[in-house]
Short mmCIF file of C-alpha atoms and ligand atoms in Angstrom, two decimals:
data_model
loop_
_atom_site.label_atom_id
_atom_site.label_comp_id
_atom_site.label_asym_id
_atom_site.label_seq_id
_atom_site.Cartn_x
_atom_site.Cartn_y
_atom_site.Cartn_z
CA MET A 1 -7.48 5.61 -7.46
CA ASP A 2 -5.46 8.51 -8.92
CA VAL A 3 -4.07 8.50 -12.42
CA ILE A 4 -1.21 10.48 -13.80
CA GLU A 5 -1.94 12.39 -17.08
CA ILE A 6 0.94 13.58 -19.31
CA ILE A 7 1.05 15.55 -22.54
CA GLY A 8 4.50 14.66 -23.93
CA GLY A 9 7.06 16.38 -26.07
CA LYS A 10 8.40 19.12 -23.77
CA PRO A 11 12.12 19.40 -22.67
CA LEU A 12 12.82 19.64 -19.06
CA LYS A 13 14.43 22.71 -17.53
CA GLY A 14 14.52 23.67 -13.85
CA LYS A 15 15.60 22.70 -10.43
CA VAL A 16 14.58 19.52 -8.50
CA ARG A 17 15.17 18.94 -4.80
CA ILE A 18 16.07 15.27 -4.28
CA SER A 19 14.21 13.67 -1.27
CA GLY A 20 15.86 11.47 1.42
CA SER A 21 16.58 7.87 0.37
CA LYS A 22 13.78 5.25 0.76
CA ASN A 23 16.28 2.44 0.78
CA ALA A 24 18.36 4.02 3.45
CA ALA A 25 15.43 5.17 5.57
CA LEU A 26 13.68 1.79 5.72
CA PRO A 27 16.59 -0.18 7.38
CA ILE A 28 17.31 2.78 9.57
CA LEU A 29 13.74 2.91 10.79
CA ALA A 30 13.82 -0.90 11.44
CA SER A 31 16.96 -0.42 13.44
CA THR A 32 15.29 1.94 15.94
CA LEU A 33 13.91 -1.34 17.49
CA LEU A 34 17.46 -2.03 18.75
CA THR A 35 17.49 0.84 21.36
CA ASN A 36 15.09 2.03 24.07
CA SER A 37 16.60 5.60 23.96
CA LYS A 38 15.04 8.41 21.94
CA VAL A 39 16.26 8.75 18.26
CA ARG A 40 15.63 11.72 16.01
CA LEU A 41 15.78 11.23 12.26
CA THR A 42 15.61 14.00 9.61
CA ASN A 43 15.36 13.81 5.75
CA ILE A 44 12.84 10.97 5.96
CA PRO A 45 10.86 11.03 2.60
CA ASN A 46 7.05 11.05 2.56
CA LEU A 47 6.41 7.84 0.85
CA SER A 48 3.92 4.99 1.30
CA ASP A 49 6.66 2.53 2.09
CA ILE A 50 7.87 4.71 4.96
CA PHE A 51 4.32 5.09 6.30
CA SER A 52 4.04 1.28 6.09
CA MET A 53 7.22 0.74 8.13
CA ILE A 54 6.10 3.37 10.68
CA GLU A 55 2.78 1.52 11.04
CA LEU A 56 4.60 -1.74 11.62
CA LEU A 57 6.99 -0.18 14.21
CA LYS A 58 3.96 1.33 16.06
CA SER A 59 2.38 -2.16 16.21
CA LEU A 60 5.65 -3.15 17.95
CA ASN A 61 5.33 -0.46 20.57
CA VAL A 62 7.72 2.12 19.10
CA LYS A 63 6.43 5.62 20.03
CA ILE A 64 6.80 7.71 16.92
CA TYR A 65 6.13 11.43 16.60
CA LYS A 66 6.47 13.51 13.46
CA LYS A 67 7.57 17.15 14.05
CA SER A 68 8.14 19.75 11.31
CA ASN A 69 10.97 18.22 9.36
CA TYR A 70 12.07 15.18 11.70
CA TYR A 71 10.64 12.17 13.39
CA THR A 72 11.35 10.96 16.90
CA PHE A 73 11.32 7.31 17.80
CA LYS A 74 11.41 5.48 21.20
CA SER A 75 11.16 1.66 21.15
CA ASP A 76 9.60 0.48 24.49
CA THR A 77 9.22 -3.31 25.10
CA PRO A 78 6.65 -4.57 22.57
CA LYS A 79 3.57 -6.25 23.88
CA SER A 80 3.79 -8.71 20.89
CA LEU A 81 6.85 -9.53 18.63
CA ILE A 82 4.66 -10.38 15.57
CA ALA A 83 4.84 -8.60 12.23
CA SER A 84 1.55 -9.51 10.53
CA TYR A 85 1.06 -10.64 6.88
CA GLU A 86 -1.31 -7.62 6.56
CA LEU A 87 1.56 -5.27 7.30
CA VAL A 88 4.48 -7.25 5.72
CA ARG A 89 2.73 -8.10 2.34
CA LYS A 90 2.41 -4.24 1.81
CA MET A 91 6.10 -3.75 1.97
CA ARG A 92 8.68 -6.59 1.89
CA ALA A 93 11.39 -4.55 3.55
CA SER A 94 9.32 -5.14 6.70
CA PHE A 95 11.37 -8.34 6.94
CA LEU A 96 14.22 -6.08 8.07
CA ILE A 97 12.72 -6.09 11.52
CA LEU A 98 13.69 -9.83 12.01
CA GLY A 99 17.38 -9.06 12.89
CA PRO A 100 16.65 -6.27 15.30
CA LEU A 101 13.87 -8.30 17.16
CA LEU A 102 16.01 -11.41 17.51
CA SER A 103 19.00 -9.45 18.71
CA ARG A 104 17.04 -7.38 21.30
CA TYR A 105 14.44 -9.81 22.44
CA GLY A 106 15.46 -13.25 21.29
CA TYR A 107 12.13 -13.99 19.48
CA ALA A 108 10.24 -12.79 16.47
CA LYS A 109 7.28 -13.91 14.31
CA VAL A 110 7.44 -12.27 10.92
CA SER A 111 5.24 -13.06 7.92
CA LEU A 112 7.28 -14.35 5.00
CA PRO A 113 7.32 -11.39 2.51
CA GLY A 114 6.39 -13.57 -0.51
CA GLY A 115 7.25 -12.56 -4.13
CA CYS A 116 6.40 -9.44 -6.05
CA ALA A 117 6.11 -8.24 -9.64
CA ILE A 118 9.96 -8.26 -10.21
CA GLY A 119 10.75 -11.66 -8.75
CA THR A 120 10.36 -14.46 -6.06
CA ARG A 121 12.46 -12.41 -3.65
CA PRO A 122 13.60 -15.35 -1.37
CA VAL A 123 14.93 -14.73 2.20
CA ASP A 124 17.23 -17.70 2.55
CA LEU A 125 20.32 -15.60 2.89
CA HIS A 126 18.83 -13.71 5.86
CA LEU A 127 17.73 -16.96 7.61
CA ASP A 128 21.01 -18.76 6.98
CA GLY A 129 23.07 -15.89 8.39
CA LEU A 130 20.99 -15.55 11.48
CA LYS A 131 21.08 -19.26 12.03
CA ARG A 132 24.89 -19.06 12.02
CA MET A 133 24.53 -16.58 14.81
CA GLY A 134 22.40 -19.15 16.92
CA ALA A 135 18.88 -18.31 15.85
CA SER A 136 16.53 -21.20 15.02
CA PHE A 137 13.52 -20.88 12.68
CA ALA A 138 10.26 -22.75 12.00
CA ILE A 139 8.12 -21.81 9.05
CA LYS A 140 4.44 -22.27 9.75
CA ASN A 141 1.41 -20.86 7.97
CA GLY A 142 3.46 -18.36 5.96
CA TYR A 143 5.24 -17.04 9.06
CA VAL A 144 8.87 -17.28 10.13
CA HIS A 145 9.06 -18.07 13.82
CA GLY A 146 12.54 -17.11 14.98
CA SER A 147 13.98 -17.67 18.40
CA VAL A 148 17.34 -17.58 20.24
CA LYS A 149 18.54 -19.30 23.40
CA GLY A 150 20.09 -16.38 25.27
CA LYS A 151 21.79 -13.88 22.94
CA LEU A 152 22.80 -14.11 19.38
CA LYS A 153 26.57 -15.04 18.98
CA GLY A 154 29.04 -13.22 16.81
CA THR A 155 30.49 -15.44 14.10
CA SER A 156 31.78 -15.19 10.47
CA ILE A 157 29.24 -15.15 7.76
CA ASN A 158 30.10 -15.68 4.14
CA PHE A 159 27.30 -14.70 1.87
CA LYS A 160 27.20 -16.94 -1.29
CA LYS A 161 25.76 -13.97 -3.18
CA LYS A 162 25.49 -10.26 -2.31
CA SER A 163 22.11 -9.28 -0.82
CA VAL A 164 21.37 -5.67 0.30
CA GLY A 165 18.58 -6.70 2.74
CA ALA A 166 20.40 -9.80 4.14
CA THR A 167 23.55 -7.75 4.76
CA GLU A 168 21.39 -5.14 6.61
CA ASN A 169 19.48 -7.72 8.65
CA LEU A 170 22.80 -9.39 9.80
CA ILE A 171 24.50 -5.94 10.55
CA MET A 172 21.52 -4.97 12.83
CA ALA A 173 21.42 -8.41 14.42
CA ALA A 174 25.18 -8.27 15.12
CA THR A 175 25.09 -4.93 16.94
CA LEU A 176 23.76 -6.45 20.20
CA ALA A 177 25.17 -10.00 19.72
CA GLU A 178 27.72 -11.42 22.07
CA GLY A 179 31.24 -11.20 20.43
CA LYS A 180 32.43 -10.20 16.97
CA THR A 181 30.66 -10.86 13.64
CA ILE A 182 32.46 -10.63 10.34
CA ILE A 183 30.32 -10.49 7.21
CA ASN A 184 32.21 -11.49 4.12
CA ASN A 185 30.86 -10.72 0.59
CA ALA A 186 28.69 -8.03 2.13
CA ALA A 187 26.65 -5.87 -0.23
CA GLN A 188 28.24 -2.35 -0.56
CA GLU A 189 25.28 -0.16 -1.56
CA PRO A 190 25.58 3.39 -0.04
CA GLU A 191 22.31 2.84 1.72
CA ILE A 192 24.07 0.24 3.84
CA ASP A 193 26.81 2.62 4.63
CA ASP A 194 24.18 5.09 5.81
CA LEU A 195 22.55 2.47 8.06
CA CYS A 196 26.13 1.68 9.57
CA ASN A 197 26.79 5.42 10.14
CA PHE A 198 23.50 5.73 11.92
CA LEU A 199 24.14 2.62 14.03
CA ILE A 200 27.58 3.93 15.00
CA GLN A 201 26.03 7.27 15.96
CA ILE A 202 23.91 5.36 18.55
CA GLY A 203 26.86 3.37 19.93
CA ALA A 204 27.34 0.39 17.64
CA LYS A 205 30.91 -0.75 16.99
CA ILE A 206 31.17 -1.19 13.18
CA LYS A 207 34.23 -1.29 10.88
CA GLY A 208 34.64 -1.82 7.04
CA HIS A 209 31.16 -0.58 6.05
CA GLY A 210 31.23 0.53 2.37
CA THR A 211 33.60 -2.44 1.68
CA ASN A 212 32.61 -6.10 1.16
CA VAL A 213 33.99 -7.13 4.53
CA ILE A 214 32.07 -5.59 7.46
CA THR A 215 33.02 -6.30 11.15
CA ILE A 216 30.68 -5.67 14.09
CA GLU A 217 31.74 -5.95 17.79
CA GLY A 218 28.56 -6.63 19.67
CA VAL A 219 27.64 -4.23 22.62
CA LYS A 220 25.32 -4.61 25.59
CA LYS A 221 23.09 -1.65 24.80
CA LEU A 222 22.66 1.06 22.16
CA ASN A 223 21.86 4.71 23.01
CA GLY A 224 19.90 7.43 21.49
CA GLY A 225 20.92 10.05 18.91
CA GLU A 226 20.15 12.20 15.92
CA PHE A 227 20.85 11.41 12.23
CA GLY A 228 19.91 12.71 8.73
CA VAL A 229 19.23 10.13 6.15
CA MET A 230 21.30 10.31 2.85
CA PRO A 231 19.65 11.62 -0.34
CA ASP A 232 17.95 9.19 -2.74
CA ARG A 233 20.42 8.20 -5.50
CA ILE A 234 17.75 6.26 -7.46
CA GLU A 235 15.41 9.32 -7.58
CA ALA A 236 18.39 11.38 -8.72
CA GLY A 237 19.30 8.81 -11.39
CA THR A 238 15.63 8.70 -12.52
CA PHE A 239 15.56 12.55 -13.11
CA ALA A 240 18.95 12.22 -14.84
CA LEU A 241 17.42 9.68 -17.24
CA SER A 242 14.38 11.71 -17.79
CA VAL A 243 16.71 14.40 -19.28
CA LEU A 244 18.24 11.87 -21.58
CA GLY A 245 14.77 10.96 -22.90
CA CYS A 246 13.24 14.42 -22.96
CA SER A 247 16.24 16.63 -23.60
CA GLY A 248 16.82 19.95 -21.70
CA ASN A 249 18.77 20.37 -18.39
CA LEU A 250 18.07 19.95 -14.78
CA ILE A 251 19.79 21.09 -11.60
CA LEU A 252 19.49 18.54 -8.74
CA THR A 253 19.77 19.89 -5.27
CA GLY A 254 19.99 18.16 -1.85
CA VAL A 255 22.44 15.52 -3.18
CA ASN A 256 25.96 14.67 -2.17
CA ASN A 257 29.35 14.05 -3.74
CA GLU A 258 29.00 10.26 -3.61
CA ILE A 259 25.79 10.21 -5.70
CA TYR A 260 27.31 12.75 -8.10
CA LYS A 261 30.37 10.46 -8.57
CA HIS A 262 28.31 7.22 -8.75
CA LEU A 263 25.93 8.59 -11.47
CA LYS A 264 28.86 10.18 -13.35
CA ASP A 265 30.37 6.73 -13.35
CA ILE A 266 27.39 4.65 -14.37
CA PHE A 267 26.44 7.16 -16.96
CA LYS A 268 29.79 7.48 -18.49
CA PRO A 269 28.95 5.31 -21.60
CA ILE A 270 25.89 7.51 -22.27
CA LYS A 271 27.83 10.14 -24.33
CA LEU A 272 24.72 12.35 -24.82
CA LEU A 273 24.37 13.09 -21.20
CA LYS A 274 26.59 15.51 -19.27
CA LEU A 275 26.76 15.79 -15.48
CA LYS A 276 28.54 18.79 -13.99
CA LYS A 277 29.13 19.43 -10.31
CA ILE A 278 28.01 22.85 -8.95
CA ASP A 279 28.83 22.36 -5.23
CA ASN A 280 28.79 19.54 -2.63
CA LYS A 281 25.07 19.38 -2.57
CA SER A 282 24.09 19.98 -6.22
CA PHE A 283 24.89 19.17 -9.80
CA CYS A 284 23.36 19.75 -13.23
CA ILE A 285 22.47 17.19 -15.95
CA GLU A 286 22.26 18.25 -19.56
CA LYS A 287 21.62 16.38 -22.75
CA VAL A 288 24.40 17.90 -24.63
CA LYS A 289 23.54 16.68 -28.13
CA ASN A 290 21.49 14.28 -30.24
CA GLY A 291 23.10 11.40 -31.97
CA GLU A 292 23.49 7.63 -31.91
CA LEU A 293 24.02 5.29 -29.00
CA ASN A 294 24.91 1.61 -29.15
CA LEU A 295 25.23 0.60 -25.41
CA LYS A 296 25.55 -2.76 -23.85
CA ILE A 297 24.65 -2.14 -20.14
CA THR A 298 24.38 -4.97 -17.47
CA THR A 299 22.76 -4.30 -14.02
CA LYS A 300 25.11 -5.21 -11.21
CA GLU A 301 25.52 -4.88 -7.46
CA TYR A 302 26.99 -1.52 -6.26
CA PRO A 303 29.04 0.20 -7.73
CA GLY A 304 27.65 -1.26 -10.98
CA PHE A 305 24.68 -0.02 -12.96
CA PRO A 306 21.72 -0.37 -10.53
CA THR A 307 18.83 -2.62 -11.37
CA ASP A 308 16.55 0.13 -9.86
CA LEU A 309 17.40 2.40 -12.88
CA GLN A 310 17.14 -0.32 -15.42
CA ALA A 311 13.50 0.41 -16.51
CA GLN A 312 14.10 4.18 -16.53
CA LEU A 313 17.15 3.70 -18.89
CA THR A 314 14.97 1.63 -21.17
CA SER A 315 12.37 4.35 -21.62
CA ALA A 316 15.19 7.03 -22.06
CA LEU A 317 16.67 5.18 -24.97
CA LEU A 318 13.35 4.53 -26.92
CA LYS A 319 13.78 7.48 -29.26
CA ILE A 320 17.53 7.46 -29.55
CA GLN A 321 19.01 6.43 -32.89
CA GLY A 322 20.93 3.12 -32.47
CA PHE A 323 20.62 -0.31 -30.94
CA ASN A 324 20.99 -0.67 -27.26
CA GLU A 325 21.04 -3.71 -25.02
CA ILE A 326 20.30 -3.95 -21.26
CA ASN A 327 21.01 -7.09 -19.40
CA GLU A 328 19.07 -7.48 -16.07
CA LYS A 329 21.24 -9.78 -13.87
CA ILE A 330 19.79 -9.04 -10.50
CA PHE A 331 16.06 -9.89 -10.70
CA GLU A 332 14.42 -12.53 -12.78
CA ASN A 333 11.35 -10.75 -13.92
CA ARG A 334 12.04 -6.98 -13.97
CA PHE A 335 10.58 -6.40 -17.40
CA MET A 336 6.93 -5.93 -16.67
CA HIS A 337 7.11 -2.46 -18.22
CA ILE A 338 8.19 -3.77 -21.68
CA SER A 339 4.77 -4.68 -22.89
CA GLU A 340 3.48 -1.23 -21.96
CA LEU A 341 6.13 0.48 -23.76
CA ARG A 342 5.49 -1.54 -26.83
CA ARG A 343 1.89 -0.21 -26.78
CA MET A 344 3.43 3.28 -27.32
CA GLY A 345 5.22 2.21 -30.42
CA ALA A 346 8.59 1.25 -28.70
CA LYS A 347 10.70 -1.31 -30.63
CA ILE A 348 11.93 -3.64 -27.84
CA ARG A 349 12.86 -7.21 -28.08
CA LYS A 350 13.23 -9.38 -24.96
CA LYS A 351 15.70 -12.22 -25.05
CA GLY A 352 16.12 -14.12 -21.77
CA SER A 353 17.57 -11.63 -19.27
CA LYS A 354 18.23 -9.00 -22.01
CA VAL A 355 16.24 -6.41 -23.71
CA GLU A 356 17.23 -5.01 -27.11
CA ILE A 357 15.97 -1.52 -27.85
CA THR A 358 16.00 -0.16 -31.51
CA GLY A 359 15.52 3.63 -31.51
CA VAL A 360 12.32 4.89 -33.26
CA LYS A 361 11.54 8.42 -34.49
CA GLU A 362 8.48 8.70 -32.34
CA ILE A 363 6.49 7.04 -29.53
CA TYR A 364 2.87 7.75 -28.96
CA GLY A 365 0.82 8.48 -25.87
CA ALA A 366 -1.38 5.72 -24.51
CA GLU A 367 -3.34 4.64 -21.44
CA LEU A 368 -0.89 2.40 -19.39
CA MET A 369 -0.81 0.28 -16.34
CA ALA A 370 2.03 0.67 -13.72
CA THR A 371 3.13 -2.77 -12.37
CA ASP A 372 5.90 -1.99 -9.83
CA LEU A 373 7.71 1.03 -8.32
CA ARG A 374 10.46 1.54 -10.96
CA ALA A 375 8.31 0.47 -13.87
CA SER A 376 6.00 3.37 -12.95
CA SER A 377 8.74 6.03 -13.21
CA CYS A 378 9.77 4.42 -16.42
CA LEU A 379 6.23 4.91 -17.84
CA ILE A 380 6.35 8.57 -16.66
CA ILE A 381 9.57 9.12 -18.61
CA ALA A 382 8.06 7.45 -21.78
CA GLY A 383 4.88 9.63 -21.39
CA LEU A 384 7.09 12.78 -21.16
CA MET A 385 8.79 11.81 -24.43
CA ALA A 386 5.69 10.60 -26.24
CA LYS A 387 3.54 12.58 -28.78
CA GLY A 388 0.12 13.14 -27.37
CA LYS A 389 -1.51 12.12 -24.09
CA THR A 390 -0.43 9.28 -21.73
CA ILE A 391 -2.55 8.20 -18.78
CA ILE A 392 -0.88 6.03 -16.13
CA ASN A 393 -3.02 3.82 -13.96
CA ARG A 394 -2.17 2.31 -10.47
CA VAL A 395 0.07 5.12 -9.44
CA TYR A 396 0.10 3.75 -5.92
CA HIS A 397 3.12 1.93 -7.10
CA LEU A 398 4.81 5.21 -7.80
CA ASP A 399 3.90 6.64 -4.37
CA ARG A 400 5.93 3.87 -2.72
CA GLY A 401 9.22 5.41 -3.84
CA TYR A 402 8.86 8.91 -5.23
CA GLU A 403 7.87 11.99 -3.27
CA ASN A 404 5.71 14.34 -5.32
CA ILE A 405 7.38 13.38 -8.65
CA GLU A 406 4.65 14.92 -10.76
CA LYS A 407 5.04 18.27 -8.89
CA LYS A 408 8.77 18.20 -9.22
CA LEU A 409 8.49 17.53 -13.05
CA LYS A 410 5.71 20.07 -13.50
CA ALA A 411 7.99 22.71 -12.03
CA CYS A 412 10.52 21.87 -14.79
CA GLY A 413 8.11 22.50 -17.67
CA ALA A 414 6.37 18.99 -18.00
CA LYS A 415 2.74 18.95 -18.79
CA ILE A 416 1.89 16.46 -16.06
CA ASP A 417 -0.97 16.21 -13.57
CA ARG A 418 -2.27 13.77 -11.01
CA ILE A 419 -6.05 13.32 -11.59
CA LYS A 420 -8.10 12.03 -8.62
CA LYS A 421 -10.47 9.33 -10.07
C1 EPZ B 1 17.10 -4.05 -2.16
O1 EPZ B 1 16.13 -5.03 -2.17
C2 EPZ B 1 16.28 -2.70 -2.61
N1 EPZ B 1 15.20 -2.52 -1.61
C3 EPZ B 1 15.74 -2.91 -3.94
O2 EPZ B 1 15.03 -1.80 -4.31
C4 EPZ B 1 16.85 -3.23 -4.81
O3 EPZ B 1 16.38 -3.48 -6.15
C5 EPZ B 1 17.70 -4.40 -4.41
O4 EPZ B 1 18.13 -4.19 -3.11
C6 EPZ B 1 18.99 -4.67 -5.25
O5 EPZ B 1 19.80 -3.48 -5.22
C7 EPZ B 1 15.38 -1.95 -0.38
O6 EPZ B 1 16.53 -1.53 -0.07
C8 EPZ B 1 14.22 -1.69 0.44
P1 EPZ B 1 18.74 -8.12 -2.56
P2 EPZ B 1 16.56 -6.52 -1.53
O7 EPZ B 1 18.54 -8.93 -1.24
O8 EPZ B 1 17.36 -6.32 -0.28
C9 EPZ B 1 18.37 -12.47 -4.22
C10 EPZ B 1 13.37 -0.36 -5.16
O9 EPZ B 1 12.92 -0.34 -6.28
N2 EPZ B 1 18.23 -12.93 -2.83
O10 EPZ B 1 19.89 -7.47 -2.72
O11 EPZ B 1 15.33 -7.37 -1.45
C11 EPZ B 1 17.18 -11.74 -4.78
O12 EPZ B 1 16.15 -12.56 -5.20
C12 EPZ B 1 13.64 -1.84 -4.62
O13 EPZ B 1 13.64 0.56 -4.39
C13 EPZ B 1 18.23 -14.27 -2.57
O14 EPZ B 1 18.49 -15.10 -3.41
O15 EPZ B 1 17.55 -7.11 -2.66
C14 EPZ B 1 17.76 -10.90 -5.91
O16 EPZ B 1 17.81 -11.76 -7.03
C15 EPZ B 1 13.29 -2.91 -5.47
N3 EPZ B 1 18.19 -14.65 -1.24
C16 EPZ B 1 19.24 -10.58 -5.35
O17 EPZ B 1 19.44 -11.60 -4.45
C17 EPZ B 1 17.94 -13.74 -0.26
O18 EPZ B 1 17.81 -14.17 0.85
C18 EPZ B 1 19.31 -9.25 -4.88
O19 EPZ B 1 18.35 -9.05 -3.78
C19 EPZ B 1 17.93 -12.34 -0.53
C20 EPZ B 1 18.10 -11.97 -1.93
#
């Protein structure tokens, strides 16, 4: 089990290339099940979640080859339409194969993903939407058995709450359904937009993606094609917040205008942080001054402040003078990192769905335990800011969503190493 070792207190200065987006790549990989033509994908990040999805797709008879900087996929008829607990428990986004399998083959047996460190993570919105399209489900021994008589039928779906995964599952299912599907109250994350752009590239008929009403006209068959996955806005936001915590300045490359505008918008209240566009694929982040912050930030669906940056913001604020409040409104238990930060001397109070952070002069290195993906990047930021040595255990959480983060930080002056235990 590797650990990450950090000697804190250094400002960050340098250039970071942002990797392809995990949360765009995962649904796009799942959607390769929808066509039996060859698909070529570039900018797929090297992450354990991606490798888990690839393993699952291979078990469903998708032929996958990795070349230099791209993958090719060809989905032949699977021998079995089962996604085992063994594979799904490792990565809950495996549930995104349900829509494609039902739409293409009319049957799927997928393990219920179960909960995780940040919440119960139900899938009722996925199943209710697919039922409205004609699927029927039986839940037995922790598996969802889904089946359709004939083809899924297009219909209107009104999500009672926004869900990224449910929106993605229904879009994929609707591409090969009979007739038109209208999804109301669709989630609007850019990763969904990327999925739709890929599906259109291989012949799907989709309109309204990027808004909260998405219309999909079912087609008989999808084709092959080539597509480059968008950059990872959460990785970019994580590096931006590490500058807020550690001072210095970073240039992020391999990004796009949408990510620049989104981060500029959500970081607007953070007056100490300045983002400046360099060109269409890069921008720089600088902590322009020290001073006081008294923020009240609530996590929201896109385009609001992302829940996936909540833990990283908490760390970045620990040594900033003032009293800051973050309200986590998306997941019910996304505060597993708080107790670890307190062990470093952070002054944080948890009140229901809110955390209240009082800035302290110093925090101190400690041996810590990562609990989930974004919590592990928050502990890295805290370690970079702390006086002395920090050791972070269970870095497998980190490897799910960050490609070589310790190498990228080391190249910007951080004293950070991955130690093989
Ligand atoms: C996606 O998860 C992301 N994962 C998450 O990123 C992200 O935190 C989340 O969206 C919110 O933005 C991927 O894209 C692979 P949701 P997802 O369905 O689709 C409730 C990371 O760190 N809900 O939008 O699972 C749910 O409990 C990960 O990269 C239902 O009630 O999120 C939550 O409270 C973590 N019923 C809220 O909706 C359902 O059927 C939002 O969940 C589905 C969800």
